[in-house]
mmCIF file of C-alpha atoms in Angstrom:
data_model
loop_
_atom_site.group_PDB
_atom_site.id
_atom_site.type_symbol
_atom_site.label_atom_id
_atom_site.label_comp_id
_atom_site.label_asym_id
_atom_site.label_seq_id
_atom_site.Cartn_x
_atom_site.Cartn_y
_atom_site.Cartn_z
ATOM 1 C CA UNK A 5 9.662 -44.174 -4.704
ATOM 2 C CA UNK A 6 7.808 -45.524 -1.363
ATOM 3 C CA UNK A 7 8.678 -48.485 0.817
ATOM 4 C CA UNK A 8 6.648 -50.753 -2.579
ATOM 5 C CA UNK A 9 8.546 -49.456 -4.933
ATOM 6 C CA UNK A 10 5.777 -47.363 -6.591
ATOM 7 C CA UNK A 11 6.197 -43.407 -7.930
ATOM 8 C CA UNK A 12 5.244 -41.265 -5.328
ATOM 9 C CA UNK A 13 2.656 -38.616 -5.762
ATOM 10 C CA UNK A 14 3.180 -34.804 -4.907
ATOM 11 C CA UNK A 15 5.473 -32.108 -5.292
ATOM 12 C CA UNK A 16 7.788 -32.474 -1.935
ATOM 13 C CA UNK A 17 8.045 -35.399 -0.168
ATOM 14 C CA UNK A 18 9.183 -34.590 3.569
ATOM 15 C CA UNK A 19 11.586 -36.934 5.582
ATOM 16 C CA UNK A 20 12.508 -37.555 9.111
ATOM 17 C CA UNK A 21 15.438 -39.939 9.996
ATOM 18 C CA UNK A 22 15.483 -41.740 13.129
ATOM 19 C CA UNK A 23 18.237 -43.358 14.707
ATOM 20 C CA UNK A 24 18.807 -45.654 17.448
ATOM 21 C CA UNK A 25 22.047 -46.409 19.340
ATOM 22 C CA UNK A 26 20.593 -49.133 22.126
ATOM 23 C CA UNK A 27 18.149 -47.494 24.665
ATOM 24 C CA UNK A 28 19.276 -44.339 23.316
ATOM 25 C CA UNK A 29 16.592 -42.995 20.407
ATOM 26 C CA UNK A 30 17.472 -39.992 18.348
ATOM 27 C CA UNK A 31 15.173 -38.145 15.455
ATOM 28 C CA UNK A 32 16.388 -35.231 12.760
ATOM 29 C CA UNK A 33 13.331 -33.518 11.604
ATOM 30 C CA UNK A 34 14.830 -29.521 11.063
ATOM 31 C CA UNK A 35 10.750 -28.997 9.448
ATOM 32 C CA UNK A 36 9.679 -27.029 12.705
ATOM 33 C CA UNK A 37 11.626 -24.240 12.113
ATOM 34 C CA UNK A 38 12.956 -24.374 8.812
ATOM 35 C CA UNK A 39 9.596 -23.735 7.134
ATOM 36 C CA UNK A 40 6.555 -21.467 6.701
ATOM 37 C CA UNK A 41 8.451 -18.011 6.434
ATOM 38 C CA UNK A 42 8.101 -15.509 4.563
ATOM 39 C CA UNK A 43 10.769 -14.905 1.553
ATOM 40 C CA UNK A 44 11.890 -11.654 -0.401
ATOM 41 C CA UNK A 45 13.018 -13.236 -3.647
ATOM 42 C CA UNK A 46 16.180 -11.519 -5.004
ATOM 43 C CA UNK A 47 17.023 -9.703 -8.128
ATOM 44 C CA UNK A 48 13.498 -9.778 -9.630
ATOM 45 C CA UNK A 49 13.639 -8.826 -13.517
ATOM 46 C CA UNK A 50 11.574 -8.367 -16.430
ATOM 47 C CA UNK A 51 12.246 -7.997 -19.732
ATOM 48 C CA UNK A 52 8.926 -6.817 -21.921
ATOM 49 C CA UNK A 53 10.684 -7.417 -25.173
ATOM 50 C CA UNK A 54 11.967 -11.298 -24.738
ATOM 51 C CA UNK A 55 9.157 -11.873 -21.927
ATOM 52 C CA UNK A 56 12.050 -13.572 -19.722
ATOM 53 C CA UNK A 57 11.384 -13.388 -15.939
ATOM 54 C CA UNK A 58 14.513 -13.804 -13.438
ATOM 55 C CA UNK A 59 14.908 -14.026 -9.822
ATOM 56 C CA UNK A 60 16.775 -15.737 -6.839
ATOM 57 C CA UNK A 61 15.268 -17.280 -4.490
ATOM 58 C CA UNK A 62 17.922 -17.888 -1.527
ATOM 59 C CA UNK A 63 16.468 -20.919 0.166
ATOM 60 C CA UNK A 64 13.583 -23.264 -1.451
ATOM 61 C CA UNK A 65 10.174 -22.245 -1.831
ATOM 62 C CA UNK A 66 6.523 -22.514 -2.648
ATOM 63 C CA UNK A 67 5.914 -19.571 -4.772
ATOM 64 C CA UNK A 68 2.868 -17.459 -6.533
ATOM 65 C CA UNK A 69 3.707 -15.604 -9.408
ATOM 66 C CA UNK A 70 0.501 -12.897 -10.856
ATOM 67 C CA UNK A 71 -0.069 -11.166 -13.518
ATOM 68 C CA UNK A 72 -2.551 -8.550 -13.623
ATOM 69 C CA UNK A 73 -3.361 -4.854 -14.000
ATOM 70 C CA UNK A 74 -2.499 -2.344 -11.471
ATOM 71 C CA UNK A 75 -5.156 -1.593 -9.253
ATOM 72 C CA UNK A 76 -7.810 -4.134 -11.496
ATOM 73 C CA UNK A 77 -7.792 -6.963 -12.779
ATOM 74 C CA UNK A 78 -6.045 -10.335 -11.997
ATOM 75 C CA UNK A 79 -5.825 -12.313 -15.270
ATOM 76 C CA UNK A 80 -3.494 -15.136 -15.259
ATOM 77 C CA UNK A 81 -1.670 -16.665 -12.209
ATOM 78 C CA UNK A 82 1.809 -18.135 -13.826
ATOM 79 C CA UNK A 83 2.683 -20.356 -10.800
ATOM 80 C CA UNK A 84 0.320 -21.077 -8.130
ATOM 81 C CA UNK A 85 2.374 -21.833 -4.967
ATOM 82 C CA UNK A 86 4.763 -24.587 -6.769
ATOM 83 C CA UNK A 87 7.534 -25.636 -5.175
ATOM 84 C CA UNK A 88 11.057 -24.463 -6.286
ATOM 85 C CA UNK A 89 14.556 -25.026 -5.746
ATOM 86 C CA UNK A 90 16.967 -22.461 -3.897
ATOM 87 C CA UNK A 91 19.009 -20.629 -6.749
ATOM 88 C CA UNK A 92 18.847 -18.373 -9.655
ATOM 89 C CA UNK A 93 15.525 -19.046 -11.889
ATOM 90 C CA UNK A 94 14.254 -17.897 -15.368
ATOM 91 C CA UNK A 95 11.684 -18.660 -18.234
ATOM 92 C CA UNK A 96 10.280 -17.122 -20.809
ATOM 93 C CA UNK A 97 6.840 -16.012 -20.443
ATOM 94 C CA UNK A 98 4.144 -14.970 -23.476
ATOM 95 C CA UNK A 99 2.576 -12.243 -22.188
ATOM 96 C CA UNK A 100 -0.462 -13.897 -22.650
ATOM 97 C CA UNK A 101 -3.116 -14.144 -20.267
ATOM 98 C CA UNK A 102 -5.046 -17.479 -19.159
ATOM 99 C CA UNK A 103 -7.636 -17.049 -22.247
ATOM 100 C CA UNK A 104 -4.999 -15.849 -24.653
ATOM 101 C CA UNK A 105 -6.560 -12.620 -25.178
ATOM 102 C CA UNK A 106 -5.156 -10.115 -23.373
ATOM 103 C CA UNK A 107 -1.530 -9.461 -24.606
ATOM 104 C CA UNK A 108 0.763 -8.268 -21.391
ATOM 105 C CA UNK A 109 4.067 -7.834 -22.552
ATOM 106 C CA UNK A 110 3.964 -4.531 -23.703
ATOM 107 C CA UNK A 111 0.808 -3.174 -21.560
ATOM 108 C CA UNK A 112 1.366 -0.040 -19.551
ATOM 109 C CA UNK A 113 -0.741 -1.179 -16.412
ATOM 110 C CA UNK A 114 0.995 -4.521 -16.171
ATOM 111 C CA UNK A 115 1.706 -5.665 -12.695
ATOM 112 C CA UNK A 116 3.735 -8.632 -11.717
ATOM 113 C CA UNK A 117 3.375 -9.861 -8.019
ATOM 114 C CA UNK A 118 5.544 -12.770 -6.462
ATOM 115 C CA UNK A 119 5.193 -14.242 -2.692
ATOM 116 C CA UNK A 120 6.770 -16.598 -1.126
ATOM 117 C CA UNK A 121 7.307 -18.662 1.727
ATOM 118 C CA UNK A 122 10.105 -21.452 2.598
ATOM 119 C CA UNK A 123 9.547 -25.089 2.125
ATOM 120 C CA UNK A 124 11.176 -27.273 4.677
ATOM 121 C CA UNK A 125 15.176 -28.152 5.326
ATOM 122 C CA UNK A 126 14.300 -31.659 4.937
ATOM 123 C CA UNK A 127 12.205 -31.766 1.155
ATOM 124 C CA UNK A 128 13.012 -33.513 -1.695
ATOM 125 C CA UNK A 129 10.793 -31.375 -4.179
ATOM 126 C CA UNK A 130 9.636 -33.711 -7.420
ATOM 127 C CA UNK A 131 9.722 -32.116 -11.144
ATOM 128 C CA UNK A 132 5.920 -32.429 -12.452
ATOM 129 C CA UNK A 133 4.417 -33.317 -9.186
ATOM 130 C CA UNK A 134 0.798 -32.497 -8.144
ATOM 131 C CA UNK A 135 0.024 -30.780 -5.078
ATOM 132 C CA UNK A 136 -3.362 -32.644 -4.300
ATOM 133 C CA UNK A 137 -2.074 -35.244 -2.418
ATOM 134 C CA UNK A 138 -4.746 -37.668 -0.754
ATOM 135 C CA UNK A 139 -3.961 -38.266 3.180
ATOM 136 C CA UNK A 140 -4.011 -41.709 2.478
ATOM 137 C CA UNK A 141 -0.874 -41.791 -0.040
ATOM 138 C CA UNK A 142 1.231 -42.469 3.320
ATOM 139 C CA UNK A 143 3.044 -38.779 2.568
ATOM 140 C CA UNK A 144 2.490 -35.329 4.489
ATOM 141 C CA UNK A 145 -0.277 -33.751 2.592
ATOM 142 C CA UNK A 146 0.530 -30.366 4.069
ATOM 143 C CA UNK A 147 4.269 -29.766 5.143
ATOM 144 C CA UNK A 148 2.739 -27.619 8.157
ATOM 145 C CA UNK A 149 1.379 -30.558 10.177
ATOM 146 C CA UNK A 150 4.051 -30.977 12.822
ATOM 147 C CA UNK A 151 5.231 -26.879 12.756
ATOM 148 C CA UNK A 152 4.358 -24.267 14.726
ATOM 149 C CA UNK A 153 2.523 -21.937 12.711
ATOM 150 C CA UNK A 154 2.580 -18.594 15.116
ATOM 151 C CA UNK A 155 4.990 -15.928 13.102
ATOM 152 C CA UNK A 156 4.489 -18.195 10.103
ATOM 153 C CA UNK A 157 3.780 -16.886 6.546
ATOM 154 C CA UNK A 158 -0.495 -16.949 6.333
ATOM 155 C CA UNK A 159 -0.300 -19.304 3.156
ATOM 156 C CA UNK A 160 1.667 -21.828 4.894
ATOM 157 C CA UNK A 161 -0.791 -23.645 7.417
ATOM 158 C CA UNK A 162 -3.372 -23.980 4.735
ATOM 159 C CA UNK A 163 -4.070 -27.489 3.743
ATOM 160 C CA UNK A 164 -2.299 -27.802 0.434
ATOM 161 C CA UNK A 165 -4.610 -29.550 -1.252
ATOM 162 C CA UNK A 166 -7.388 -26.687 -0.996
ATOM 163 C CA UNK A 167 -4.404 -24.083 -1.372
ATOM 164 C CA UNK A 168 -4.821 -23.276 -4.849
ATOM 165 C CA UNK A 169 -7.126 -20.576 -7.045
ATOM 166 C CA UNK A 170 -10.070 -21.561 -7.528
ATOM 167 C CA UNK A 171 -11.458 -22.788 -11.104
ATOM 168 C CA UNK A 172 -15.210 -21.762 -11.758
ATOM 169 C CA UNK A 173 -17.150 -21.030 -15.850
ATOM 170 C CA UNK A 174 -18.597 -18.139 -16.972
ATOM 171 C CA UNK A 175 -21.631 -18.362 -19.145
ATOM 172 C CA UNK A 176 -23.820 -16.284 -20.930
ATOM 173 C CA UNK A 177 -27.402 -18.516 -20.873
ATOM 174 C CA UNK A 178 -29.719 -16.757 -23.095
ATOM 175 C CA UNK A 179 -27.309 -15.734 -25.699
ATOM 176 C CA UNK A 180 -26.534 -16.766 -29.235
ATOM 177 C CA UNK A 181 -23.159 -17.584 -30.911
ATOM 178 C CA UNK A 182 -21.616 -16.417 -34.243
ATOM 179 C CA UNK A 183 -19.092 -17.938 -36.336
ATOM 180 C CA UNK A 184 -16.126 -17.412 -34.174
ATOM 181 C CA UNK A 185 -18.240 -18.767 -31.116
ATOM 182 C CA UNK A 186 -18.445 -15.560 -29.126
ATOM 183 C CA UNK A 187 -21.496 -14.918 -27.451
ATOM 184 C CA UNK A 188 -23.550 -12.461 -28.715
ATOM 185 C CA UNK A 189 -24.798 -9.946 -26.399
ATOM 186 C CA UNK A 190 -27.614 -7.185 -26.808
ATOM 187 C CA UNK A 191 -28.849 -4.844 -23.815
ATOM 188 C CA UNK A 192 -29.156 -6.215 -20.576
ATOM 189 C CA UNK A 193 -27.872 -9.864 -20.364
ATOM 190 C CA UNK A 194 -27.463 -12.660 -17.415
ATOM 191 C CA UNK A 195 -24.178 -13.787 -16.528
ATOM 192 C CA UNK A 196 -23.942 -17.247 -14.786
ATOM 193 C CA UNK A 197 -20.872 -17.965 -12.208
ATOM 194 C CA UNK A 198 -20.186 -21.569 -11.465
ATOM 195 C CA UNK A 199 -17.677 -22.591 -9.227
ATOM 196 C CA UNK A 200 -16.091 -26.083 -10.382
ATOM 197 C CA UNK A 201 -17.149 -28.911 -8.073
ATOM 198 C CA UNK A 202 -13.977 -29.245 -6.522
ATOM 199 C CA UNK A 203 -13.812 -25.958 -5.392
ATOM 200 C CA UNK A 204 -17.621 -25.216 -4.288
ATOM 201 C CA UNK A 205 -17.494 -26.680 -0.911
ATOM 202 C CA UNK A 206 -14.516 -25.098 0.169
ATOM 203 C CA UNK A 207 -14.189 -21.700 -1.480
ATOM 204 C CA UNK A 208 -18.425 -20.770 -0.298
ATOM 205 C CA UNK A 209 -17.127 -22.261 3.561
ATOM 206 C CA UNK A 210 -14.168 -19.570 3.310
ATOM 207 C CA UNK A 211 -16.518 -16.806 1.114
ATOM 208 C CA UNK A 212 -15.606 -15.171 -1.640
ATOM 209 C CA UNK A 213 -16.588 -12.199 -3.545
ATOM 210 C CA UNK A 214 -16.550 -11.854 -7.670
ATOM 211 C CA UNK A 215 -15.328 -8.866 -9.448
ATOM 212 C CA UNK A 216 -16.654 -8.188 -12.938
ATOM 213 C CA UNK A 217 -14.818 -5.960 -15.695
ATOM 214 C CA UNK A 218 -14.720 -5.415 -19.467
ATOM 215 C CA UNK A 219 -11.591 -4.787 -21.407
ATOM 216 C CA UNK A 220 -9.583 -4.367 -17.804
ATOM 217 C CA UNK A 221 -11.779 -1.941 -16.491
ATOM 218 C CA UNK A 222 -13.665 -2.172 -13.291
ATOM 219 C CA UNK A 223 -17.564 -2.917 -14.111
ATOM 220 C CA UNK A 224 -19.320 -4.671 -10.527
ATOM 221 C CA UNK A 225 -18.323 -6.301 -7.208
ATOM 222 C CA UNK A 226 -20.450 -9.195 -5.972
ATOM 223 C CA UNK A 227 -19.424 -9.009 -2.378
ATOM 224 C CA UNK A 228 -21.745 -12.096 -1.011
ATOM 225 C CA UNK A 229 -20.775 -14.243 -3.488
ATOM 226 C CA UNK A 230 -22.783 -17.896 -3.773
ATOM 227 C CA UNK A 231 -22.755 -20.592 -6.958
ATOM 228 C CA UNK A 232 -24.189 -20.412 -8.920
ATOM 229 C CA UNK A 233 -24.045 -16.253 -9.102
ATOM 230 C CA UNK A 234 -25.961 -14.939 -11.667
ATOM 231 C CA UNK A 235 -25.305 -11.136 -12.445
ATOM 232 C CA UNK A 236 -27.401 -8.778 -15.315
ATOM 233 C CA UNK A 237 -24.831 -7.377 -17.575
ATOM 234 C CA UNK A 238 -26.516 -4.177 -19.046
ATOM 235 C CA UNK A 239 -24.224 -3.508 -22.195
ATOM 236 C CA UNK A 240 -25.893 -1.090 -23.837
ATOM 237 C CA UNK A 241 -23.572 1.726 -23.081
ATOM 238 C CA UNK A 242 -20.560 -0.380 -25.137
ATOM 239 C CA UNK A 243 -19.351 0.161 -28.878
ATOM 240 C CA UNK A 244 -20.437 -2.684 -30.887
ATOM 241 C CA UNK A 245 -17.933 -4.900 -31.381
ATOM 242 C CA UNK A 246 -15.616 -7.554 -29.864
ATOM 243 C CA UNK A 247 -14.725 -7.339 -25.898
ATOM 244 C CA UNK A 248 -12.774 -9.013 -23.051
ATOM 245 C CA UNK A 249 -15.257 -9.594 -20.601
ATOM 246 C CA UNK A 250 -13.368 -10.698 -17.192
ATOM 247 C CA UNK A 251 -14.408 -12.583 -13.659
ATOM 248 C CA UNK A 252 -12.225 -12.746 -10.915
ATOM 249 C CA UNK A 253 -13.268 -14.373 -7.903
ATOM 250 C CA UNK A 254 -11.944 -13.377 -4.275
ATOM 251 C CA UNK A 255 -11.759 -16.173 -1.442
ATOM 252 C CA UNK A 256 -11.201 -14.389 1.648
ATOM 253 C CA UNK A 257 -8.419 -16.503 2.379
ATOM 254 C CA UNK A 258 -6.294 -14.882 -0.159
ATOM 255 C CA UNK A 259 -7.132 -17.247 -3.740
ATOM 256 C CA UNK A 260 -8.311 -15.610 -6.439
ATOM 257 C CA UNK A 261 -9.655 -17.361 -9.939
ATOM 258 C CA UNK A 262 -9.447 -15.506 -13.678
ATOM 259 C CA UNK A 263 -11.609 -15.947 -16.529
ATOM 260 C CA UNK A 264 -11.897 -13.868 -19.048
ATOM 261 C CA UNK A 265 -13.883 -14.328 -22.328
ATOM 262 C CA UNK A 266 -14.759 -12.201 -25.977
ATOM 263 C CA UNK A 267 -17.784 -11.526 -26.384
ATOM 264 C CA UNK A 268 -19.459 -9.994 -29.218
ATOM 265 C CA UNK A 269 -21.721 -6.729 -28.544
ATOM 266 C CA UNK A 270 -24.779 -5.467 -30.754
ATOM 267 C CA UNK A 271 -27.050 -2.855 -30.850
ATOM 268 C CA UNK A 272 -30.546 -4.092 -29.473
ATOM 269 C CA UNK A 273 -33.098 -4.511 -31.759
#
């Protein structure tokens, strides 16, 4: 709790003690070296039939954990720079993708990517926390703000609250729904991009790209990416059917956002 008594807010609150003896004035703040480097997690493991992931991490961390498929498509990022304890760490994942469609477990192209950096010697990291932490809350919004950042890990002097994947929605304007509410596509269709107001400002100041595929397989790349993005989908070389039809987009600072949807493909008429 703060100096009122009240819950903070945030994942890692950071401390500095200062002590006086007279004239004399003394301060412990190890932050300026402790943090911002990069980490090689230990004893990473996998197990496709149980879904557990384990690994060590020797000191505490932010980490990003991705799942994806080699050389394509990001499609669900399982922990987004969180903060975690130093020590051994497991959980059981479902294989499952952020839609719920794609089923990883078992997939032959399924790559798992984790990066980390250190958090500082003097955090007290909070179960549940958020990251978007307003400057005015009285705590560090960004654990960087008194460290020297040259040699640092090229996550770590981002402001924390903008640190994040971005969210956007994928729409299909001029289409129709069925019964399970997939859009129904015929010939060549217009996809709209959003990025989520939250986002827009900063992720169009740092650019981005978006990178377009159906059922995990490369379709387009938007390089100059804007919101909204609208992109012609020509689908008439598809089986009719039901398809995952994924969006990732590409900040240039290293944040990419998933979404993936079914759609619902048909023979023009």
């Amino acid at each position: 709790t703060n100096e009122n008594g009240e819950k903070v807010k945030g994942d890692i609150v950071i401390y500095t003690i200062l002590a006086k003896n007279g004239p004399e004035h003394y301060t412990y703040d190890p932050a300026d070296k402790s943090a911002g480097n990069e980490m090689h997690v230990r004893d990473f493991t996998f197990d496709s039939d149980t879904g557990e992931i384990r690994y060590i991490l020797p000191r505490a961390c932010r980490i990003r954990l991705r799942a994806g498929l080699k050389e394509s498509v990001l499609l669900k990022t399982i922990f987004d720079w969180q903060a975690q304890e130093a020590g051994e760490h497991k959980f059981i994942w479902d294989g499952k993708d952020e839609s719920g469609n794609f089923a990883l477990l078992k997939h032959p192209q399924l790559n798992l990517n984790l990066s980390a950096y250190t958090l500082p010697d003097n955090c007290i990291i909070i179960n549940n926390g958020s990251r978007s932490i307003p400057r005015e809350s009285g705590l560090l919004s960004r654990e960087s703000d008194k460290v020297n950042k040259e040699n640092k890990y090229f996550h770590f002097p981002h402001n924390q609250i903008d640190c994040h994947e971005p969210e956007f929605a994928v729409s299909f304007p001029e289409a129709k729904n069925n019964a399970d509410n997939l859009s129904i596509l015929q010939g060549k269709v217009p996809v709209r991009v959003e990025i989520s107001p939250k986002d827009k400002a900063y992720i169009i100041n740092k650019r981005f790209e978006a990178m377009f595929f159906v059922d995990g397989i490369f379709l387009f790349e938007e390089e100059a990416g804007s919101s909204p993005l609208t992109f012609y989908w020509d689908t008439a070389n598809l089986n009719q059917g039901e398809h995952l039809f994924s969006v990732n987009i590409m900040s240039y600072d290293d944040h990419v956002g998933t979404k993936t949807q079914k759609v619902m493909i048909e023979d023009k008429k």
